[in-house]
PDB file of C-alpha atoms in Angstrom:
ATOM      1  CA  UNK A   1     195.097   9.770   7.750  1.00 86.00           C
ATOM      2  CA  UNK A   2     197.542   9.411  10.619  1.00 84.00           C
ATOM      3  CA  UNK A   3     195.086   6.667  12.416  1.00 84.00           C
ATOM      4  CA  UNK A   4     194.878   4.459   9.127  1.00 86.00           C
ATOM      5  CA  UNK A   5     198.545   5.163   8.422  1.00 84.00           C
ATOM      6  CA  UNK A   6     199.368   3.253  11.916  1.00 80.00           C
ATOM      7  CA  UNK A   7     196.453   0.593  10.793  1.00 77.00           C
ATOM      8  CA  UNK A   8     198.009  -0.370   7.792  1.00 77.00           C
ATOM      9  CA  UNK A   9     201.484  -0.563   9.056  1.00 74.00           C
ATOM     10  CA  UNK A  10     201.618  -1.821  12.499  1.00 68.00           C
ATOM     11  CA  UNK A  11     198.064  -3.248  12.875  1.00 65.00           C
ATOM     12  CA  UNK A  12     196.686  -0.833  15.364  1.00 65.00           C
ATOM     13  CA  UNK A  13     192.862  -0.360  14.467  1.00 65.00           C
ATOM     14  CA  UNK A  14     191.910   1.403  17.284  1.00 69.00           C
ATOM     15  CA  UNK A  15     193.679   4.431  16.364  1.00 71.00           C
ATOM     16  CA  UNK A  16     191.081   5.427  13.641  1.00 78.00           C
ATOM     17  CA  UNK A  17     188.374   5.504  16.011  1.00 80.00           C
ATOM     18  CA  UNK A  18     185.057   3.505  16.027  1.00 82.00           C
ATOM     19  CA  UNK A  19     183.321   5.631  13.583  1.00 85.00           C
ATOM     20  CA  UNK A  20     186.031   4.636  10.819  1.00 85.00           C
ATOM     21  CA  UNK A  21     186.399   1.328  12.011  1.00 83.00           C
ATOM     22  CA  UNK A  22     182.738   0.554  11.323  1.00 82.00           C
ATOM     23  CA  UNK A  23     182.568   2.098   8.099  1.00 86.00           C
ATOM     24  CA  UNK A  24     185.821  -0.174   7.029  1.00 84.00           C
ATOM     25  CA  UNK A  25     183.920  -3.018   8.773  1.00 80.00           C
ATOM     26  CA  UNK A  26     180.612  -2.069   6.670  1.00 83.00           C
ATOM     27  CA  UNK A  27     182.544  -2.100   3.498  1.00 85.00           C
ATOM     28  CA  UNK A  28     184.855  -5.095   3.763  1.00 80.00           C
ATOM     29  CA  UNK A  29     187.727  -3.258   4.288  1.00 80.00           C
ATOM     30  CA  UNK A  30     188.351  -3.804   8.125  1.00 75.00           C
ATOM     31  CA  UNK A  31     191.392  -6.535   7.353  1.00 72.00           C
ATOM     32  CA  UNK A  32     193.491  -3.523   6.064  1.00 74.00           C
ATOM     33  CA  UNK A  33     193.484  -2.612   9.868  1.00 71.00           C
ATOM     34  CA  UNK A  34     194.980  -6.065  11.093  1.00 65.00           C
ATOM     35  CA  UNK A  35     198.287  -7.273  10.876  1.00 60.00           C
ATOM     36  CA  UNK A  36     197.929  -9.774   8.868  1.00 61.00           C
ATOM     37  CA  UNK A  37     200.051 -12.182   6.335  1.00 60.00           C
ATOM     38  CA  UNK A  38     199.432  -9.476   3.274  1.00 60.00           C
ATOM     39  CA  UNK A  39     201.226  -6.829   5.374  1.00 64.00           C
ATOM     40  CA  UNK A  40     203.712  -8.901   6.961  1.00 69.00           C
ATOM     41  CA  UNK A  41     204.518 -10.253   2.793  1.00 66.00           C
ATOM     42  CA  UNK A  42     204.597  -6.537   1.810  1.00 66.00           C
ATOM     43  CA  UNK A  43     207.201  -5.501   4.548  1.00 69.00           C
ATOM     44  CA  UNK A  44     209.647  -9.033   3.963  1.00 70.00           C
ATOM     45  CA  UNK A  45     209.534  -8.213   0.191  1.00 68.00           C
ATOM     46  CA  UNK A  46     210.821  -4.602   0.731  1.00 69.00           C
ATOM     47  CA  UNK A  47     213.398  -6.263   3.389  1.00 71.00           C
ATOM     48  CA  UNK A  48     214.617  -8.810   1.210  1.00 71.00           C
ATOM     49  CA  UNK A  49     215.049  -6.485  -1.452  1.00 73.00           C
ATOM     50  CA  UNK A  50     217.132  -4.351   0.495  1.00 74.00           C
ATOM     51  CA  UNK A  51     219.285  -7.168   1.480  1.00 76.00           C
ATOM     52  CA  UNK A  52     219.581  -8.704  -1.497  1.00 73.00           C
ATOM     53  CA  UNK A  53     223.177  -8.036  -1.331  1.00 78.00           C
ATOM     54  CA  UNK A  54     223.448 -10.048   2.092  1.00 77.00           C
ATOM     55  CA  UNK A  55     224.257 -13.748   2.170  1.00 75.00           C
ATOM     56  CA  UNK A  56     220.957 -15.896   2.621  1.00 74.00           C
ATOM     57  CA  UNK A  57     221.608 -16.754   5.933  1.00 76.00           C
ATOM     58  CA  UNK A  58     221.496 -13.161   6.663  1.00 80.00           C
ATOM     59  CA  UNK A  59     218.408 -12.056   4.824  1.00 77.00           C
ATOM     60  CA  UNK A  60     217.071 -14.737   6.733  1.00 76.00           C
ATOM     61  CA  UNK A  61     218.010 -13.186  10.156  1.00 81.00           C
ATOM     62  CA  UNK A  62     216.804  -9.690   9.284  1.00 81.00           C
ATOM     63  CA  UNK A  63     213.612 -11.194   7.862  1.00 79.00           C
ATOM     64  CA  UNK A  64     213.030 -13.343  11.324  1.00 81.00           C
ATOM     65  CA  UNK A  65     213.869  -9.532  12.942  1.00 83.00           C
ATOM     66  CA  UNK A  66     211.318  -7.608  11.275  1.00 79.00           C
ATOM     67  CA  UNK A  67     208.530 -10.504  11.609  1.00 80.00           C
ATOM     68  CA  UNK A  68     209.462 -10.620  15.302  1.00 82.00           C
ATOM     69  CA  UNK A  69     209.083  -6.766  15.563  1.00 79.00           C
ATOM     70  CA  UNK A  70     206.222  -6.261  14.032  1.00 74.00           C
ATOM     71  CA  UNK A  71     204.178  -9.031  15.687  1.00 77.00           C
ATOM     72  CA  UNK A  72     205.420  -7.623  19.196  1.00 79.00           C
ATOM     73  CA  UNK A  73     204.320  -4.258  18.065  1.00 71.00           C
ATOM     74  CA  UNK A  74     200.812  -5.727  18.014  1.00 68.00           C
ATOM     75  CA  UNK A  75     200.991  -7.339  21.782  1.00 71.00           C
ATOM     76  CA  UNK A  76     201.276 -10.583  20.473  1.00 69.00           C
ATOM     77  CA  UNK A  77     197.672 -10.271  18.457  1.00 71.00           C
ATOM     78  CA  UNK A  78     196.487 -14.135  17.573  1.00 74.00           C
ATOM     79  CA  UNK A  79     196.341 -13.045  14.094  1.00 72.00           C
ATOM     80  CA  UNK A  80     199.534 -11.284  13.951  1.00 74.00           C
ATOM     81  CA  UNK A  81     201.022 -14.166  15.315  1.00 79.00           C
ATOM     82  CA  UNK A  82     199.525 -16.680  13.328  1.00 80.00           C
ATOM     83  CA  UNK A  83     200.555 -14.218  10.033  1.00 78.00           C
ATOM     84  CA  UNK A  84     204.208 -14.022  11.871  1.00 79.00           C
ATOM     85  CA  UNK A  85     204.751 -17.558  12.472  1.00 81.00           C
ATOM     86  CA  UNK A  86     203.519 -18.550   8.848  1.00 79.00           C
ATOM     87  CA  UNK A  87     206.088 -16.029   7.961  1.00 77.00           C
ATOM     88  CA  UNK A  88     208.942 -17.282   9.674  1.00 77.00           C
ATOM     89  CA  UNK A  89     208.330 -21.129   8.406  1.00 78.00           C
ATOM     90  CA  UNK A  90     208.425 -19.440   4.953  1.00 75.00           C
ATOM     91  CA  UNK A  91     211.559 -17.591   5.462  1.00 72.00           C
ATOM     92  CA  UNK A  92     213.110 -21.016   6.789  1.00 75.00           C
ATOM     93  CA  UNK A  93     211.861 -22.919   3.801  1.00 75.00           C
ATOM     94  CA  UNK A  94     213.408 -20.241   1.539  1.00 70.00           C
ATOM     95  CA  UNK A  95     216.971 -20.274   3.356  1.00 70.00           C
ATOM     96  CA  UNK A  96     216.927 -24.304   3.563  1.00 72.00           C
ATOM     97  CA  UNK A  97     215.765 -24.694  -0.342  1.00 74.00           C
ATOM     98  CA  UNK A  98     212.884 -26.520   1.032  1.00 76.00           C
ATOM     99  CA  UNK A  99     209.395 -26.344  -0.458  1.00 76.00           C
ATOM    100  CA  UNK A 100     206.792 -24.121   1.179  1.00 75.00           C
ATOM    101  CA  UNK A 101     203.271 -25.664   1.467  1.00 81.00           C
ATOM    102  CA  UNK A 102     200.876 -22.506   2.672  1.00 80.00           C
ATOM    103  CA  UNK A 103     198.341 -25.176   3.544  1.00 82.00           C
ATOM    104  CA  UNK A 104     200.496 -27.342   5.664  1.00 86.00           C
ATOM    105  CA  UNK A 105     202.074 -24.605   7.139  1.00 84.00           C
ATOM    106  CA  UNK A 106     198.674 -23.111   8.272  1.00 85.00           C
ATOM    107  CA  UNK A 107     197.919 -26.418   9.935  1.00 87.00           C
ATOM    108  CA  UNK A 108     201.081 -26.686  11.781  1.00 87.00           C
ATOM    109  CA  UNK A 109     200.660 -22.989  13.060  1.00 86.00           C
ATOM    110  CA  UNK A 110     196.909 -23.403  14.276  1.00 87.00           C
ATOM    111  CA  UNK A 111     198.096 -26.669  15.876  1.00 89.00           C
ATOM    112  CA  UNK A 112     200.892 -24.994  17.634  1.00 87.00           C
ATOM    113  CA  UNK A 113     198.528 -22.093  18.843  1.00 86.00           C
ATOM    114  CA  UNK A 114     195.849 -24.297  19.862  1.00 88.00           C
ATOM    115  CA  UNK A 115     198.528 -26.522  21.911  1.00 89.00           C
ATOM    116  CA  UNK A 116     199.486 -23.219  23.696  1.00 86.00           C
ATOM    117  CA  UNK A 117     196.337 -21.780  24.116  1.00 85.00           C
ATOM    118  CA  UNK A 118     193.378 -24.116  23.630  1.00 87.00           C
ATOM    119  CA  UNK A 119     190.935 -21.326  24.648  1.00 86.00           C
ATOM    120  CA  UNK A 120     191.825 -19.387  21.019  1.00 83.00           C
ATOM    121  CA  UNK A 121     190.075 -22.456  19.256  1.00 82.00           C
ATOM    122  CA  UNK A 122     186.662 -21.306  20.657  1.00 79.00           C
ATOM    123  CA  UNK A 123     186.780 -17.808  22.417  1.00 81.00           C
ATOM    124  CA  UNK A 124     188.777 -15.863  19.764  1.00 81.00           C
ATOM    125  CA  UNK A 125     187.541 -14.341  16.789  1.00 79.00           C
ATOM    126  CA  UNK A 126     190.576 -12.782  15.301  1.00 76.00           C
ATOM    127  CA  UNK A 127     192.345 -16.152  15.054  1.00 81.00           C
ATOM    128  CA  UNK A 128     189.187 -18.108  13.819  1.00 83.00           C
ATOM    129  CA  UNK A 129     189.027 -15.551  11.168  1.00 80.00           C
ATOM    130  CA  UNK A 130     192.677 -15.377  10.051  1.00 79.00           C
ATOM    131  CA  UNK A 131     192.678 -19.159   9.836  1.00 84.00           C
ATOM    132  CA  UNK A 132     189.622 -18.945   7.486  1.00 84.00           C
ATOM    133  CA  UNK A 133     190.958 -16.176   5.231  1.00 81.00           C
ATOM    134  CA  UNK A 134     194.269 -18.204   4.736  1.00 82.00           C
ATOM    135  CA  UNK A 135     192.077 -21.184   3.519  1.00 85.00           C
ATOM    136  CA  UNK A 136     190.241 -18.737   1.636  1.00 83.00           C
ATOM    137  CA  UNK A 137     193.304 -17.221   0.076  1.00 80.00           C
ATOM    138  CA  UNK A 138     195.182 -20.483  -0.486  1.00 82.00           C
ATOM    139  CA  UNK A 139     192.683 -22.795  -1.666  1.00 84.00           C
ATOM    140  CA  UNK A 140     190.054 -20.400  -3.202  1.00 85.00           C
ATOM    141  CA  UNK A 141     191.942 -17.811  -4.901  1.00 83.00           C
ATOM    142  CA  UNK A 142     193.624 -20.084  -7.702  1.00 83.00           C
ATOM    143  CA  UNK A 143     190.072 -21.591  -8.575  1.00 83.00           C
ATOM    144  CA  UNK A 144     188.364 -18.362  -8.954  1.00 84.00           C
ATOM    145  CA  UNK A 145     191.504 -16.673 -11.123  1.00 82.00           C
ATOM    146  CA  UNK A 146     190.721 -19.785 -13.447  1.00 81.00           C
ATOM    147  CA  UNK A 147     187.596 -18.020 -14.099  1.00 79.00           C
ATOM    148  CA  UNK A 148     188.962 -14.734 -14.516  1.00 80.00           C
ATOM    149  CA  UNK A 149     190.809 -14.545 -17.836  1.00 79.00           C
ATOM    150  CA  UNK A 150     188.895 -11.679 -19.001  1.00 78.00           C
ATOM    151  CA  UNK A 151     190.331  -9.757 -15.954  1.00 76.00           C
ATOM    152  CA  UNK A 152     193.823  -7.960 -16.776  1.00 76.00           C
ATOM    153  CA  UNK A 153     196.942  -8.836 -14.523  1.00 77.00           C
ATOM    154  CA  UNK A 154     198.311  -5.370 -14.771  1.00 77.00           C
ATOM    155  CA  UNK A 155     198.738  -3.856 -11.699  1.00 69.00           C
ATOM    156  CA  UNK A 156     197.764  -7.160  -9.714  1.00 72.00           C
ATOM    157  CA  UNK A 157     193.940  -6.391 -10.880  1.00 77.00           C
ATOM    158  CA  UNK A 158     193.057 -10.070 -11.107  1.00 79.00           C
ATOM    159  CA  UNK A 159     194.856 -11.241  -8.179  1.00 79.00           C
ATOM    160  CA  UNK A 160     193.122  -8.688  -5.975  1.00 76.00           C
ATOM    161  CA  UNK A 161     189.827 -10.043  -7.069  1.00 81.00           C
ATOM    162  CA  UNK A 162     190.461 -13.352  -7.104  1.00 83.00           C
ATOM    163  CA  UNK A 163     191.512 -13.238  -3.562  1.00 80.00           C
ATOM    164  CA  UNK A 164     188.761 -10.986  -2.852  1.00 78.00           C
ATOM    165  CA  UNK A 165     186.396 -13.365  -3.684  1.00 82.00           C
ATOM    166  CA  UNK A 166     188.259 -16.539  -2.551  1.00 82.00           C
ATOM    167  CA  UNK A 167     188.441 -14.895   1.144  1.00 81.00           C
ATOM    168  CA  UNK A 168     185.063 -13.586   1.295  1.00 82.00           C
ATOM    169  CA  UNK A 169     183.645 -16.911   0.259  1.00 85.00           C
ATOM    170  CA  UNK A 170     185.238 -18.431   3.246  1.00 85.00           C
ATOM    171  CA  UNK A 171     185.111 -15.734   5.935  1.00 83.00           C
ATOM    172  CA  UNK A 172     181.702 -14.689   4.942  1.00 84.00           C
ATOM    173  CA  UNK A 173     179.602 -17.194   6.674  1.00 87.00           C
ATOM    174  CA  UNK A 174     181.427 -16.744  10.103  1.00 85.00           C
ATOM    175  CA  UNK A 175     181.024 -13.100   9.563  1.00 81.00           C
ATOM    176  CA  UNK A 176     177.426 -13.372   9.356  1.00 83.00           C
ATOM    177  CA  UNK A 177     177.181 -15.572  12.138  1.00 85.00           C
ATOM    178  CA  UNK A 178     178.904 -13.240  14.385  1.00 80.00           C
ATOM    179  CA  UNK A 179     177.421  -9.746  13.426  1.00 76.00           C
ATOM    180  CA  UNK A 180     175.035 -10.729  10.675  1.00 77.00           C
ATOM    181  CA  UNK A 181     176.075  -7.894   8.709  1.00 77.00           C
ATOM    182  CA  UNK A 182     176.916  -8.319   5.118  1.00 78.00           C
ATOM    183  CA  UNK A 183     179.497  -6.123   2.762  1.00 79.00           C
ATOM    184  CA  UNK A 184     177.706  -5.701  -0.705  1.00 81.00           C
ATOM    185  CA  UNK A 185     180.381  -3.563  -1.611  1.00 84.00           C
ATOM    186  CA  UNK A 186     183.397  -5.625  -0.603  1.00 83.00           C
ATOM    187  CA  UNK A 187     184.700  -6.411  -4.125  1.00 81.00           C
ATOM    188  CA  UNK A 188     184.850  -3.288  -5.770  1.00 86.00           C
ATOM    189  CA  UNK A 189     186.107  -1.427  -2.276  1.00 87.00           C
ATOM    190  CA  UNK A 190     188.972  -4.072  -1.983  1.00 83.00           C
ATOM    191  CA  UNK A 191     189.764  -3.741  -5.869  1.00 81.00           C
ATOM    192  CA  UNK A 192     189.656   0.134  -5.784  1.00 86.00           C
ATOM    193  CA  UNK A 193     192.159   0.437  -2.663  1.00 86.00           C
ATOM    194  CA  UNK A 194     194.285  -2.882  -2.153  1.00 80.00           C
ATOM    195  CA  UNK A 195     196.269  -1.383  -5.449  1.00 79.00           C
ATOM    196  CA  UNK A 196     197.414   1.277  -3.269  1.00 84.00           C
ATOM    197  CA  UNK A 197     198.454  -0.406  -0.096  1.00 82.00           C
ATOM    198  CA  UNK A 198     201.847  -1.366  -0.391  1.00 78.00           C
ATOM    199  CA  UNK A 199     203.220   1.981  -1.629  1.00 82.00           C
ATOM    200  CA  UNK A 200     200.741   3.631   1.269  1.00 86.00           C
ATOM    201  CA  UNK A 201     202.691   1.216   3.796  1.00 82.00           C
ATOM    202  CA  UNK A 202     205.989   2.063   2.517  1.00 81.00           C
ATOM    203  CA  UNK A 203     205.258   5.897   2.120  1.00 85.00           C
ATOM    204  CA  UNK A 204     203.870   6.008   5.508  1.00 85.00           C
ATOM    205  CA  UNK A 205     206.660   4.334   7.125  1.00 80.00           C
ATOM    206  CA  UNK A 206     209.111   6.278   5.577  1.00 81.00           C
ATOM    207  CA  UNK A 207     207.178   9.767   6.736  1.00 85.00           C
ATOM    208  CA  UNK A 208     206.878   8.031  10.502  1.00 83.00           C
ATOM    209  CA  UNK A 209     210.643   7.572  10.451  1.00 80.00           C
ATOM    210  CA  UNK A 210     211.747  10.968   8.898  1.00 84.00           C
ATOM    211  CA  UNK A 211     209.159  12.778  11.290  1.00 84.00           C
ATOM    212  CA  UNK A 212     210.853  11.169  14.446  1.00 83.00           C
ATOM    213  CA  UNK A 213     214.545  12.571  12.828  1.00 83.00           C
ATOM    214  CA  UNK A 214     213.572  15.917  11.373  1.00 84.00           C
ATOM    215  CA  UNK A 215     209.783  16.905  12.764  1.00 81.00           C
ATOM    216  CA  UNK A 216     207.636  19.101  11.178  1.00 82.00           C
ATOM    217  CA  UNK A 217     210.285  19.357   8.500  1.00 82.00           C
ATOM    218  CA  UNK A 218     208.946  16.412   7.110  1.00 81.00           C
ATOM    219  CA  UNK A 219     205.565  17.389   6.812  1.00 83.00           C
ATOM    220  CA  UNK A 220     205.735  18.223   2.856  1.00 85.00           C
ATOM    221  CA  UNK A 221     207.208  15.099   2.042  1.00 84.00           C
ATOM    222  CA  UNK A 222     204.750  13.416   3.683  1.00 86.00           C
ATOM    223  CA  UNK A 223     201.869  14.843   1.419  1.00 90.00           C
ATOM    224  CA  UNK A 224     202.219  11.516  -1.140  1.00 90.00           C
ATOM    225  CA  UNK A 225     201.374   9.082   1.952  1.00 90.00           C
ATOM    226  CA  UNK A 226     198.534  11.355   2.809  1.00 91.00           C
ATOM    227  CA  UNK A 227     197.143  11.837  -0.448  1.00 93.00           C
ATOM    228  CA  UNK A 228     196.901   7.915  -0.887  1.00 92.00           C
ATOM    229  CA  UNK A 229     195.431   7.337   2.932  1.00 92.00           C
ATOM    230  CA  UNK A 230     192.912   9.870   2.238  1.00 93.00           C
ATOM    231  CA  UNK A 231     191.919   8.122  -1.065  1.00 94.00           C
ATOM    232  CA  UNK A 232     191.157   4.795   0.708  1.00 92.00           C
ATOM    233  CA  UNK A 233     189.380   6.780   3.481  1.00 92.00           C
ATOM    234  CA  UNK A 234     187.410   8.211   0.577  1.00 93.00           C
ATOM    235  CA  UNK A 235     186.452   4.795  -1.225  1.00 93.00           C
ATOM    236  CA  UNK A 236     185.572   3.574   2.140  1.00 91.00           C
ATOM    237  CA  UNK A 237     183.099   6.336   3.015  1.00 92.00           C
ATOM    238  CA  UNK A 238     181.852   6.487  -0.448  1.00 93.00           C
ATOM    239  CA  UNK A 239     180.721   2.804  -0.372  1.00 91.00           C
ATOM    240  CA  UNK A 240     179.260   3.058   2.993  1.00 89.00           C
ATOM    241  CA  UNK A 241     177.046   5.909   1.721  1.00 89.00           C
ATOM    242  CA  UNK A 242     175.423   3.681  -0.919  1.00 87.00           C
ATOM    243  CA  UNK A 243     172.215   2.016   0.038  1.00 83.00           C
ATOM    244  CA  UNK A 244     172.018  -1.239   1.606  1.00 76.00           C
ATOM    245  CA  UNK A 245     175.756  -0.947   2.377  1.00 76.00           C
ATOM    246  CA  UNK A 246     174.804  -2.243   5.875  1.00 71.00           C
ATOM    247  CA  UNK A 247     172.659  -5.003   4.769  1.00 75.00           C
ATOM    248  CA  UNK A 248     171.822  -7.456   7.678  1.00 79.00           C
ATOM    249  CA  UNK A 249     170.771 -10.886   7.483  1.00 80.00           C
ATOM    250  CA  UNK A 250     168.806 -12.880   9.878  1.00 82.00           C
ATOM    251  CA  UNK A 251     170.323 -14.526  12.814  1.00 82.00           C
ATOM    252  CA  UNK A 252     170.896 -18.216  12.195  1.00 83.00           C
ATOM    253  CA  UNK A 253     172.701 -21.263  14.644  1.00 85.00           C
ATOM    254  CA  UNK A 254     175.831 -22.729  14.767  1.00 85.00           C
ATOM    255  CA  UNK A 255     174.633 -26.007  12.949  1.00 89.00           C
ATOM    256  CA  UNK A 256     173.812 -24.100   9.938  1.00 89.00           C
ATOM    257  CA  UNK A 257     177.345 -22.523   9.918  1.00 89.00           C
ATOM    258  CA  UNK A 258     178.715 -25.821  10.310  1.00 91.00           C
ATOM    259  CA  UNK A 259     176.545 -27.318   7.511  1.00 92.00           C
ATOM    260  CA  UNK A 260     177.835 -24.271   5.283  1.00 90.00           C
ATOM    261  CA  UNK A 261     181.332 -25.089   5.761  1.00 90.00           C
ATOM    262  CA  UNK A 262     181.306 -28.513   5.051  1.00 91.00           C
ATOM    263  CA  UNK A 263     179.500 -27.760   1.676  1.00 91.00           C
ATOM    264  CA  UNK A 264     182.168 -24.845   1.149  1.00 89.00           C
ATOM    265  CA  UNK A 265     185.193 -27.307   1.788  1.00 88.00           C
ATOM    266  CA  UNK A 266     183.753 -30.104  -0.097  1.00 89.00           C
ATOM    267  CA  UNK A 267     183.277 -27.859  -3.092  1.00 86.00           C
ATOM    268  CA  UNK A 268     186.871 -26.574  -2.817  1.00 83.00           C
ATOM    269  CA  UNK A 269     188.418 -30.156  -1.823  1.00 82.00           C
ATOM    270  CA  UNK A 270     186.657 -31.288  -4.834  1.00 84.00           C
ATOM    271  CA  UNK A 271     187.428 -28.451  -7.748  1.00 82.00           C
ATOM    272  CA  UNK A 272     191.340 -28.449  -6.200  1.00 78.00           C
ATOM    273  CA  UNK A 273     191.645 -32.022  -6.689  1.00 80.00           C
ATOM    274  CA  UNK A 274     189.786 -31.775 -10.319  1.00 80.00           C
ATOM    275  CA  UNK A 275     192.303 -28.824 -10.999  1.00 75.00           C
ATOM    276  CA  UNK A 276     195.378 -30.926  -9.953  1.00 71.00           C
ATOM    277  CA  UNK A 277     194.508 -33.617 -12.203  1.00 70.00           C
ATOM    278  CA  UNK A 278     193.935 -31.365 -15.014  1.00 71.00           C
ATOM    279  CA  UNK A 279     197.411 -29.964 -14.633  1.00 68.00           C
ATOM    280  CA  UNK A 280     198.934 -33.460 -14.281  1.00 67.00           C
ATOM    281  CA  UNK A 281     197.197 -34.274 -17.635  1.00 69.00           C
ATOM    282  CA  UNK A 282     198.739 -31.204 -19.221  1.00 65.00           C
ATOM    283  CA  UNK A 283     202.270 -31.659 -17.963  1.00 61.00           C
ATOM    284  CA  UNK A 284     202.418 -35.519 -19.069  1.00 59.00           C
TER     285      UNK A 284
END
């Protein structure tokens, strides 16, 4: 539980050990252990709420400090750096009353990172997965959400399901190309755990700070964090033990991977364009 707390708060995925890390990868929850845009967004929302009484410039300065601090904690990992730069662009847009276009921000961020270090484009899977996951989140999540009217919006269930499907749709071909392992239970595992992640992050952070100040006296007050973290591990372990949880697909080459992404992005482009046209007709 302590290792998982380190993973979801500062992205230290080595803290949970290779066995549990394999379990999380097996059921499609490994993204929890990487400091991503989701983690940073949760932290930024808390910071902005705490700093609501400040001016927008001080709120922006606090946001920049927090984002930079978390990126430095990960050692400047490419996925964290990508998420951090995009978060800073969002903070800048908010403070200057500009429109934040996530896909455009992703393109600018990725281009700057490739210019700084061209090798990340071909030899850094975490950077590649981070970019692909963000594309899935931005482009495909709204398209999937359109067809989930029967799913409740309470507790963010519809958002979790649609974002999980949209992200998995885009990253799955690359994951299969890299490892050949298909996570058959990724959707239910994500739905059951992501609801608890923001609270688990907050409680883990408070417990860590309290432990630094009060030491072992903080242990009884850390039980809520322990309970949520234990629940997440229990869900991951449960799905990992189910039949076909580690389903392996045959190996395929780069040409097929590129063909799959051409098809996926073509469908995404056409669907997004059609959705935009329908919205314009409704507005007019």
